[in-house]
Coordinates of C-alpha atoms in Angstrom, one line a residue:
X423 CA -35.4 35.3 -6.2
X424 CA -34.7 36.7 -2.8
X425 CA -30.7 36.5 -1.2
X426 CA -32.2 34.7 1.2
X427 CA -33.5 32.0 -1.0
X428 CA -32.3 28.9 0.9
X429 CA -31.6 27.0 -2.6
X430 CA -29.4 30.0 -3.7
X431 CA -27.6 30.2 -0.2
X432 CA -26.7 26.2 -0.5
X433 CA -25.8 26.6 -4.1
X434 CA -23.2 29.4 -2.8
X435 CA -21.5 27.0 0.2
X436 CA -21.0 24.2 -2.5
X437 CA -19.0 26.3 -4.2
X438 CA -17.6 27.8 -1.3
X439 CA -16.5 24.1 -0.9
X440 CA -15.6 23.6 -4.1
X441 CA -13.1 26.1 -4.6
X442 CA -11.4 25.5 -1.2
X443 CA -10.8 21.6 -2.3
X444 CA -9.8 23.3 -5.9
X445 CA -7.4 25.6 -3.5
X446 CA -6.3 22.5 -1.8
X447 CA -5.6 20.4 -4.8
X448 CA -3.0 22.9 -6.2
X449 CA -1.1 22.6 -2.8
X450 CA 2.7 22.7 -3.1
X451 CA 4.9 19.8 -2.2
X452 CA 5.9 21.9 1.0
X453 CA 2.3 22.3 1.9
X454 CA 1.2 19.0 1.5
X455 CA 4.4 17.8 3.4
X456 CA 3.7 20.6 6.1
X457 CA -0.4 19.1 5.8
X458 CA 1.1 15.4 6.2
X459 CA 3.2 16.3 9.6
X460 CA 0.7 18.3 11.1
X461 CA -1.7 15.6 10.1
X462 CA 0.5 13.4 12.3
X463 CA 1.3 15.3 15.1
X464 CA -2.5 15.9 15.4
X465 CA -3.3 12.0 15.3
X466 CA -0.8 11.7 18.1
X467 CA -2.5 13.8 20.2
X468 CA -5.9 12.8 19.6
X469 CA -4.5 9.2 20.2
X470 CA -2.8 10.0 23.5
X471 CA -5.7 11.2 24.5
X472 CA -7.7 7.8 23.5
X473 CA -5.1 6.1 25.2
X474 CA -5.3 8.2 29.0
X475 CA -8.8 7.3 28.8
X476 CA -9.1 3.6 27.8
X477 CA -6.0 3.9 30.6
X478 CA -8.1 5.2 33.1
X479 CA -11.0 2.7 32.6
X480 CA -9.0 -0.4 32.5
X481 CA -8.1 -2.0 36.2
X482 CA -4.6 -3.2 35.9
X483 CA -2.1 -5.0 38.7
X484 CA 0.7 -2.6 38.2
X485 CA -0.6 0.9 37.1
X486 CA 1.8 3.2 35.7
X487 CA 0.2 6.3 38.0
X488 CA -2.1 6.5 40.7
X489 CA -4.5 9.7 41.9
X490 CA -5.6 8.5 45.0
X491 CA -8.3 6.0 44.3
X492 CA -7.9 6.6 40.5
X493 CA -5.4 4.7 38.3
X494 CA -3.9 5.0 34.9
X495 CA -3.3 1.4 33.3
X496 CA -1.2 2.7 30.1
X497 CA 1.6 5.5 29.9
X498 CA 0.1 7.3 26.5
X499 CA 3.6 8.7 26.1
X500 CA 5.8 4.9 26.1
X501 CA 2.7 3.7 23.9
X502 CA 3.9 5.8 20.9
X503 CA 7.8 5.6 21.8
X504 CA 7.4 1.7 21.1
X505 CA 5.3 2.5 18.1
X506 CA 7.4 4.5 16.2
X507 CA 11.0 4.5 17.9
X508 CA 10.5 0.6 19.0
X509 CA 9.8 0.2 14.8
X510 CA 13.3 1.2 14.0
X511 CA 14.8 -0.6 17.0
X512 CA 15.5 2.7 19.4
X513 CA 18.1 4.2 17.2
X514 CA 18.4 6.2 20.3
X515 CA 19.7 3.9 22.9
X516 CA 23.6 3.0 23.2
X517 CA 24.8 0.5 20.6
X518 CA 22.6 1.1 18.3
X519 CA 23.0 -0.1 14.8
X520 CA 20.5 -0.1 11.7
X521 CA 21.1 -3.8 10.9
X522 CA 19.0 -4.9 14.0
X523 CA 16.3 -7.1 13.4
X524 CA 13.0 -5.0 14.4
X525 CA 14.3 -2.7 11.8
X526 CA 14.4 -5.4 9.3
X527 CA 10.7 -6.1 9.6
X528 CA 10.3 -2.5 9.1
X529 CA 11.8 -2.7 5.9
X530 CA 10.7 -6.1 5.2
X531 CA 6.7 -4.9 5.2
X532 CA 7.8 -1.6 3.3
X533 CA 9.1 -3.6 0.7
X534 CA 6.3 -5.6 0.1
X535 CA 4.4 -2.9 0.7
X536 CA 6.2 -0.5 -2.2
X537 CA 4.9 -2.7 -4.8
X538 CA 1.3 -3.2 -3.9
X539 CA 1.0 0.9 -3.2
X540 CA 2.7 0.9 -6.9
X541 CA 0.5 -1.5 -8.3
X542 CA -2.5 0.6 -7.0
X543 CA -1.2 4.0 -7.6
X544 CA -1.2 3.4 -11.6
X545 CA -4.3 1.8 -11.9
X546 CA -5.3 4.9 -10.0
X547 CA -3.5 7.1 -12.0
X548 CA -5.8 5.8 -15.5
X549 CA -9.0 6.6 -13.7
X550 CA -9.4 2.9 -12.3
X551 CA -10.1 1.3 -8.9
X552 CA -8.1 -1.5 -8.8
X553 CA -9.2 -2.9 -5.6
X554 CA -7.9 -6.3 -6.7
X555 CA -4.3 -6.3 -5.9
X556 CA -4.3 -8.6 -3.1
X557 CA -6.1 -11.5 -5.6
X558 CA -3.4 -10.6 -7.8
X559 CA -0.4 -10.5 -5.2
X560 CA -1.3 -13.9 -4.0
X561 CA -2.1 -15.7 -7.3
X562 CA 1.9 -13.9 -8.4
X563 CA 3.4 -15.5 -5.7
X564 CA 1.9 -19.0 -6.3
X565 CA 3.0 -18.6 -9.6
X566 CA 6.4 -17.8 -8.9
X567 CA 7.0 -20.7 -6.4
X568 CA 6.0 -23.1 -8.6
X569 CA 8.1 -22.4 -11.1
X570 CA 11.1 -21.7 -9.1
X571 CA 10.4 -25.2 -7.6
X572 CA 9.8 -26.8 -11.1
X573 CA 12.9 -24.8 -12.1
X574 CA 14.4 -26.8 -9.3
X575 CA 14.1 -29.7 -10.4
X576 CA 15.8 -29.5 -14.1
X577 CA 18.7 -27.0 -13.1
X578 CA 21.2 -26.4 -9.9
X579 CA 24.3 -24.7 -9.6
X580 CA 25.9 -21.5 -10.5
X581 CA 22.8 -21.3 -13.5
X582 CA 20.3 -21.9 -10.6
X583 CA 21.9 -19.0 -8.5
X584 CA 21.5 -16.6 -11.9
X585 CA 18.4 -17.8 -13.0
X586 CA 15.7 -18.7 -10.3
X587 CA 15.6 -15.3 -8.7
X588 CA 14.6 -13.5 -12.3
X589 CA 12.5 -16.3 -13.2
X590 CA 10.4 -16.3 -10.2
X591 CA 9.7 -12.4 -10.7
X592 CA 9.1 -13.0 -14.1
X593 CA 6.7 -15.7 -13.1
X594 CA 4.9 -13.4 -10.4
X595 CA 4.6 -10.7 -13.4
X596 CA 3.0 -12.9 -16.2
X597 CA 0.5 -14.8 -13.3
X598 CA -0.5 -10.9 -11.4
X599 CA -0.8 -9.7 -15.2
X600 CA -3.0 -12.0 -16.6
X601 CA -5.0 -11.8 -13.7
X602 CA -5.2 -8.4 -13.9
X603 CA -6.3 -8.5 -17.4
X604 CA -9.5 -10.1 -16.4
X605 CA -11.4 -7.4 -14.9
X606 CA -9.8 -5.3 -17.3
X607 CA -10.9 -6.7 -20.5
X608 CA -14.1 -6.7 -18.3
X609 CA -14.0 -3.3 -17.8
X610 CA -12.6 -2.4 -21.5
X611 CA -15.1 -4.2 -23.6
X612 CA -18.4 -5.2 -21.5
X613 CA -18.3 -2.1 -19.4
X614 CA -18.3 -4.0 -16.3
X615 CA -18.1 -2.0 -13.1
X616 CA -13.9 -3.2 -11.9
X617 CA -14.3 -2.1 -8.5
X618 CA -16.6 -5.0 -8.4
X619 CA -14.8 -7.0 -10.6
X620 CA -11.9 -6.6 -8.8
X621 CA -12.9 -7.2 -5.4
X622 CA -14.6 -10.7 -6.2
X623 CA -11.7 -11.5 -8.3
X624 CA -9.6 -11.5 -4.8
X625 CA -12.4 -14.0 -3.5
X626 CA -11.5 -16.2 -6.5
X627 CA -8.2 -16.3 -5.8
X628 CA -7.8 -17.0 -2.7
X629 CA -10.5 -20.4 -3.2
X630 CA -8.3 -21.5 -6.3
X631 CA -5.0 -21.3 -4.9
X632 CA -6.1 -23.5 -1.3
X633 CA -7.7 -26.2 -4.3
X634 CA -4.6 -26.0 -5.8
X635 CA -1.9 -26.4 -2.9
X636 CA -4.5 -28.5 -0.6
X637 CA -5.1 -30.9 -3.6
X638 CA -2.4 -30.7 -5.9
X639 CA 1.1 -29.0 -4.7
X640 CA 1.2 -29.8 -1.0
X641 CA 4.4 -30.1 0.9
X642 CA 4.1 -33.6 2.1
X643 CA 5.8 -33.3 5.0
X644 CA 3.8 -30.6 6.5
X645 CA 0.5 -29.7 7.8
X646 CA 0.3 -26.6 7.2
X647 CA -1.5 -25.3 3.8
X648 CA 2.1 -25.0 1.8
X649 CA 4.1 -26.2 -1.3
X650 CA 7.5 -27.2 -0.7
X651 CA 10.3 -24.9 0.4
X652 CA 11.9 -23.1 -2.4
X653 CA 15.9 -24.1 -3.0
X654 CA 18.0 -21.7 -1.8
X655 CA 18.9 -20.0 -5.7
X656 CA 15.3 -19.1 -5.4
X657 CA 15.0 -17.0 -2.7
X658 CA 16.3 -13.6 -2.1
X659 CA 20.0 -13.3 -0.2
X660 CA 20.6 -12.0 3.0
X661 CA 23.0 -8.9 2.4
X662 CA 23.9 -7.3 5.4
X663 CA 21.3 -8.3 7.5
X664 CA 20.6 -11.3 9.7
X665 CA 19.0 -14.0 7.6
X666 CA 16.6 -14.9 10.4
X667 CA 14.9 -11.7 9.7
X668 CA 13.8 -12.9 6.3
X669 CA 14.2 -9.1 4.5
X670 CA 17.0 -8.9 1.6
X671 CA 18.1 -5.6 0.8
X672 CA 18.4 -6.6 -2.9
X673 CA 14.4 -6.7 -2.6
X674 CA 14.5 -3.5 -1.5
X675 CA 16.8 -2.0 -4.1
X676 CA 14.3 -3.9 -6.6
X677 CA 11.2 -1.9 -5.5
X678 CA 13.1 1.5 -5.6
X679 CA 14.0 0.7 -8.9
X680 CA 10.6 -0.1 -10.1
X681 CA 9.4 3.4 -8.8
X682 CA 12.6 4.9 -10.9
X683 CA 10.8 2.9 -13.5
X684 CA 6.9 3.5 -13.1
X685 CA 7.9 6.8 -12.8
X686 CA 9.2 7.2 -15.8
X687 CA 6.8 5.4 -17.5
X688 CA 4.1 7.7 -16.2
X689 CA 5.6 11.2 -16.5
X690 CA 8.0 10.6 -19.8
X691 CA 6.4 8.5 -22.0
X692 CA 3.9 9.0 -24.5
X693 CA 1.8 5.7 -23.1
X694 CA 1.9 7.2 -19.5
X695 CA 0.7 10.6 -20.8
X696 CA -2.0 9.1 -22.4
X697 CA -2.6 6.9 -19.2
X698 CA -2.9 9.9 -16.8
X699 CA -4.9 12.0 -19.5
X700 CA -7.5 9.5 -19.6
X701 CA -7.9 8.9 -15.5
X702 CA -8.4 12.8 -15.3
X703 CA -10.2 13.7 -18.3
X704 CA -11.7 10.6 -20.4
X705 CA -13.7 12.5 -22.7
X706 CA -11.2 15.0 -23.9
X707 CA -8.7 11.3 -24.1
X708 CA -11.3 10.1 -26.7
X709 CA -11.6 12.8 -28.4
X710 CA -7.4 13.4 -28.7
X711 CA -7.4 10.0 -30.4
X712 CA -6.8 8.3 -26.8
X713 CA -7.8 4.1 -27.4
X714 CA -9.6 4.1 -24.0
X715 CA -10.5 0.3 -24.1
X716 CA -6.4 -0.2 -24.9
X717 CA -5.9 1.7 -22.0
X718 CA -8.1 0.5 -19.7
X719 CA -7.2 -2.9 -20.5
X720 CA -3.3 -2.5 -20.3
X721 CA -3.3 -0.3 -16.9
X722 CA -4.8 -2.6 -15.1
X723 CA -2.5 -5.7 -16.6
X724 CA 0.3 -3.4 -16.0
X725 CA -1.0 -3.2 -12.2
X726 CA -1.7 -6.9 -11.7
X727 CA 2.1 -7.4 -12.7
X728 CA 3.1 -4.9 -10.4
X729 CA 0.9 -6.7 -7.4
X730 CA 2.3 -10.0 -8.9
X731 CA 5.6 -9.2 -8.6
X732 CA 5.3 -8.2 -4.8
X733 CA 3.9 -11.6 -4.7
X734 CA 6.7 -13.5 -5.7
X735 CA 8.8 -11.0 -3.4
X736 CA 7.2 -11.9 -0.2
X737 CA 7.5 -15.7 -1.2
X738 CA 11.0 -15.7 -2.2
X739 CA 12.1 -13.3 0.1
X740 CA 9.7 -13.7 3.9
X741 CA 8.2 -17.1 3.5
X742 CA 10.8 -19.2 1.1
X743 CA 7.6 -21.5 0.1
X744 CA 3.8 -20.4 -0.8
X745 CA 1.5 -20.7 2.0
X746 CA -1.9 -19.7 2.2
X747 CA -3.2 -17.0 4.5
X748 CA -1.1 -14.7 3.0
X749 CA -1.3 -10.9 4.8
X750 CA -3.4 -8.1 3.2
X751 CA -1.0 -6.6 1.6
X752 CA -2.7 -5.8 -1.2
X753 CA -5.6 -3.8 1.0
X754 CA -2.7 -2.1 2.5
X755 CA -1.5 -1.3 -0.6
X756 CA -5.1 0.9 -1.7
X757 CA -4.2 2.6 1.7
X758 CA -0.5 3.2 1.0
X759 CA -1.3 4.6 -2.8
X760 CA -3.9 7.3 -1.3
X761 CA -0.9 8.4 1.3
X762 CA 1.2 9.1 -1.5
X763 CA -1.4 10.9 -3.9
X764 CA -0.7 7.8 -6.2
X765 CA 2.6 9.0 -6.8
X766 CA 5.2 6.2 -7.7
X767 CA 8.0 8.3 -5.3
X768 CA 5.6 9.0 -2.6
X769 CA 4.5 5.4 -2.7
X770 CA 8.1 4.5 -0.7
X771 CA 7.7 7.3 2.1
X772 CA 4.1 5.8 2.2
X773 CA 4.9 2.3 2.5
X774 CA 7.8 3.3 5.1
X775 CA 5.1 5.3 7.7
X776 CA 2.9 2.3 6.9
X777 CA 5.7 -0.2 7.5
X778 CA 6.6 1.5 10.8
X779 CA 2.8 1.4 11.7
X780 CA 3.0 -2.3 10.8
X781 CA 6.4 -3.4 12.9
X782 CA 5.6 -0.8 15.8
X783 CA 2.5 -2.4 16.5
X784 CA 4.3 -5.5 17.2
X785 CA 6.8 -3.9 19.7
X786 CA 3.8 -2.4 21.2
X787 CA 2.1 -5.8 21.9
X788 CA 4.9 -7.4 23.3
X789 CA 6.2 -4.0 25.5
X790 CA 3.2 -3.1 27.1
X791 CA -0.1 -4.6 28.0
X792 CA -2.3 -2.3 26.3
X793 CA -5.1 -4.3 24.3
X794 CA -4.3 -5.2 20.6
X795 CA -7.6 -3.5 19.8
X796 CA -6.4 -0.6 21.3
X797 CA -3.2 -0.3 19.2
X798 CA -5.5 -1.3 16.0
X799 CA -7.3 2.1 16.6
X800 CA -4.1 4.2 17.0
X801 CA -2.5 2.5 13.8
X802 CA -5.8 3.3 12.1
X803 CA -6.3 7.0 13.8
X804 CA -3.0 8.0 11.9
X805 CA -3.4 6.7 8.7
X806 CA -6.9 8.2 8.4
X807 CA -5.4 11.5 10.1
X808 CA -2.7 11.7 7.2
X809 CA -4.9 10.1 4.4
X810 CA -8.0 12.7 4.6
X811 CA -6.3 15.4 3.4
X812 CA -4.3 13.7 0.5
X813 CA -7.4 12.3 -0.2
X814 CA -9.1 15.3 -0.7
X815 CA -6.3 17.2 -2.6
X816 CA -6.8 14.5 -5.2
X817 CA -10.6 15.2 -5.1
X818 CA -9.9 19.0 -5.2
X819 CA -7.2 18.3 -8.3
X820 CA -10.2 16.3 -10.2
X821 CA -12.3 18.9 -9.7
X822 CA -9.7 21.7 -10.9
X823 CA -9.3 20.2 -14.3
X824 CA -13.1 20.4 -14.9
X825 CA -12.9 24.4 -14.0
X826 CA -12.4 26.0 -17.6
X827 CA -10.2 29.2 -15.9
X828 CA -8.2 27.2 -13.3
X829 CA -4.9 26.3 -14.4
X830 CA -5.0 22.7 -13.6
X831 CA -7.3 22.4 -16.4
X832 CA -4.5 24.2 -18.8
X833 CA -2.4 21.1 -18.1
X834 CA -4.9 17.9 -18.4
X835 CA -2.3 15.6 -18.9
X836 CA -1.4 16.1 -14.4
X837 CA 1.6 15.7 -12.8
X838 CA 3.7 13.2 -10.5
X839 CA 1.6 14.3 -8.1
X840 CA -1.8 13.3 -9.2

């Protein structure tokens, strides 16, 4: 066969390609963090770009510049100060102080947002698409709220104010668990496909809770799709912050300290060894004595808490009652796990960016009058910008543990960065 065989010559680029996403996948923390920033810095030029056209297209009242006959509608430059400085409520302007309220619903959607990328980021971490967090965020936070409000009713006082708050979590965890365990028995012991699974599971839940609330646990006094408000023992204090803002710092200490602990469930325990062995290398799992179906099966119930428990945080902390239509936050969540290379500690940087995404987008709606569509592409244009290439590491790291002579394949069991 010649050198110029055309099979031989494509045979040579894929592995060309391959080693280069090997190569990538064995990045440093400073390159990927180096990779991540230029990442972003490029997605804000691409988007500014976007933005002097669409600018230039529109017809507006008051442009913000004018070229003789031609005018530009939006200033690309103010769009992404209100983004990203508007998120944290212009820590740069006089009298400034980090208890304002736009930064509170910063932190209020990166809290939420900390558990679901958590909740994702292990199932991940096992081998397993758990694209069903939302179904089991939402079916956690109905959970909780009714047992804080049944709670309610048989207990008050100083053993309400200890108890609600850790029985609503609780709550959240059993309901997101069990719920999770579904498409992981599923997956464990019929071999169904979870991604599937999963993603109809969310359909479910969504159709049983509006039965359940329309028909059974409806405030009576409302119109709106709700159960009652929760009593005040039941939902998350107001430290520091306004409580207008509805975000509790104790929430937020709560999801850093189950990254501490997922964390360390992953990387120093025997369970999360064998957890991250078998999402990078199943067969060679089996064969160390690995119980796959055990594994499979408990991941994913493990997950479902986690999404549960975000659940019953975004009742008793944002909303005070369940309502339906609740946010994708468990969508967000698959995006938010990828930023951080499902890693528990990356998951809160992740969550931040995608929090700021989230509470900038509101500033820019109200500050400007550029289209809501056009602010969806920008939010979107950075998160794919600073996702592709975490995304492929994690290809590249797959693929480096099936190559006998690379030396992620000397060390199966991964890292915190897998």
């Amino acid at each position: 066969m010649s050198d110029s065989d055309p099979s031989r010559n494509g045979d040579d680029r894929w592995a060309q390609y391959r080693q280069r996403l090997i190569r990538l996948g064995q990045t440093s923390v400073g390159e990927r963090i180096l990779i991540a920033v230029s990442a972003l810095l490029l997605s804000i030029v691409v988007g500014t770009v976007i933005v002097t056209v669409a600018g230039l297209m529109a017809t507006c009242r008051s442009p913000v510049l004018t070229f003789g006959s031609t005018t530009l509608c939006y200033d690309p430059f103010y769009v992404f100060n209100r983004l990203f400085l508007g998120a944290l409520g212009d820590p740069f302007a006089g009298g400034w102080s980090p208890l304002n309220a736009q930064f509170a619903a910063t932190l209020r959607e990166t809290t939420i947002l900390v558990f679901t990328g958590l909740s994702v980021a292990l199932a991940f971490r096992a081998g397993i698409f758990n694209i069903g967090t939302q179904g089991q965020l939402i079916i956690g936070a109905l959970a909780a709220a009714l047992t804080v409000l049944w709670a309610g009713s048989l207990v008050s006082g100083t053993l309400a104010l200890v108890l609600f708050i850790p029985l609503g979590l609780l709550a959240g965890a059993i309901g997101g668990g069990l719920y999770g365990a579904i498409p992981g028995a599923l997956k464990a012991y019929a071999d169904a496909n979870e991604v599937i699974t999963t993603i109809m599971l969310n359909f479910v839940a969504v159709r049983v809770t509006l039965y359940l609330v329309r028909n059974h646990f409806a405030d009576p006094t409302s119109q709106a799709t709700q159960t009652r408000t929760l009593p005040v023992e039941g939902q998350f204090p107001s430290i520091l912050f306004d409580p207008r803002t509805d975000f509790s710092l104790l929430a937020l200490l709560l999801a850093l300290a189950f990254v501490g602990g997922v964390y360390y469930l992953l990387e120093h325990t025997a369970f999360g060894y064998d957890l991250r062995t078998a999402g990078i290398q199943p067969a060679a799992a089996e064969y160390g004595g690995v119980d796959s179906a055990r594994t499979i099966l408990t991941s994913l119930t493990l997950s479902g808490a986690l999404g549960g428990i975000g659940g019953a945080v975004f009742v008793m902390m944002t909303l005070g009652k369940f309502q339906t239509g609740i946010p994708s936050y468990g969508f967000d969540g698959i995006t938010v796990s990828i930023l951080a290379g499902n890693n528990p500690i990356g998951a809160v940087f992740a969550a931040l960016l995608f929090g700021v995404l989230k509470s900038g987008s509101n500033v820019v709606a109200f500050a400007t009058n550029v289209p809501p569509q056009l602010v969806g592409v920008l939010r979107g244009l950075i998160i794919l910008f600073v996702a592709m290439p975490e995304f492929f590491r994690i290809i590249g790291r797959r693929l480096a543990t099936r190559e006998p002579d690379s030396p992620a394949a000397a060390t199966a069991g991964g890292g915190a960065d897998d």
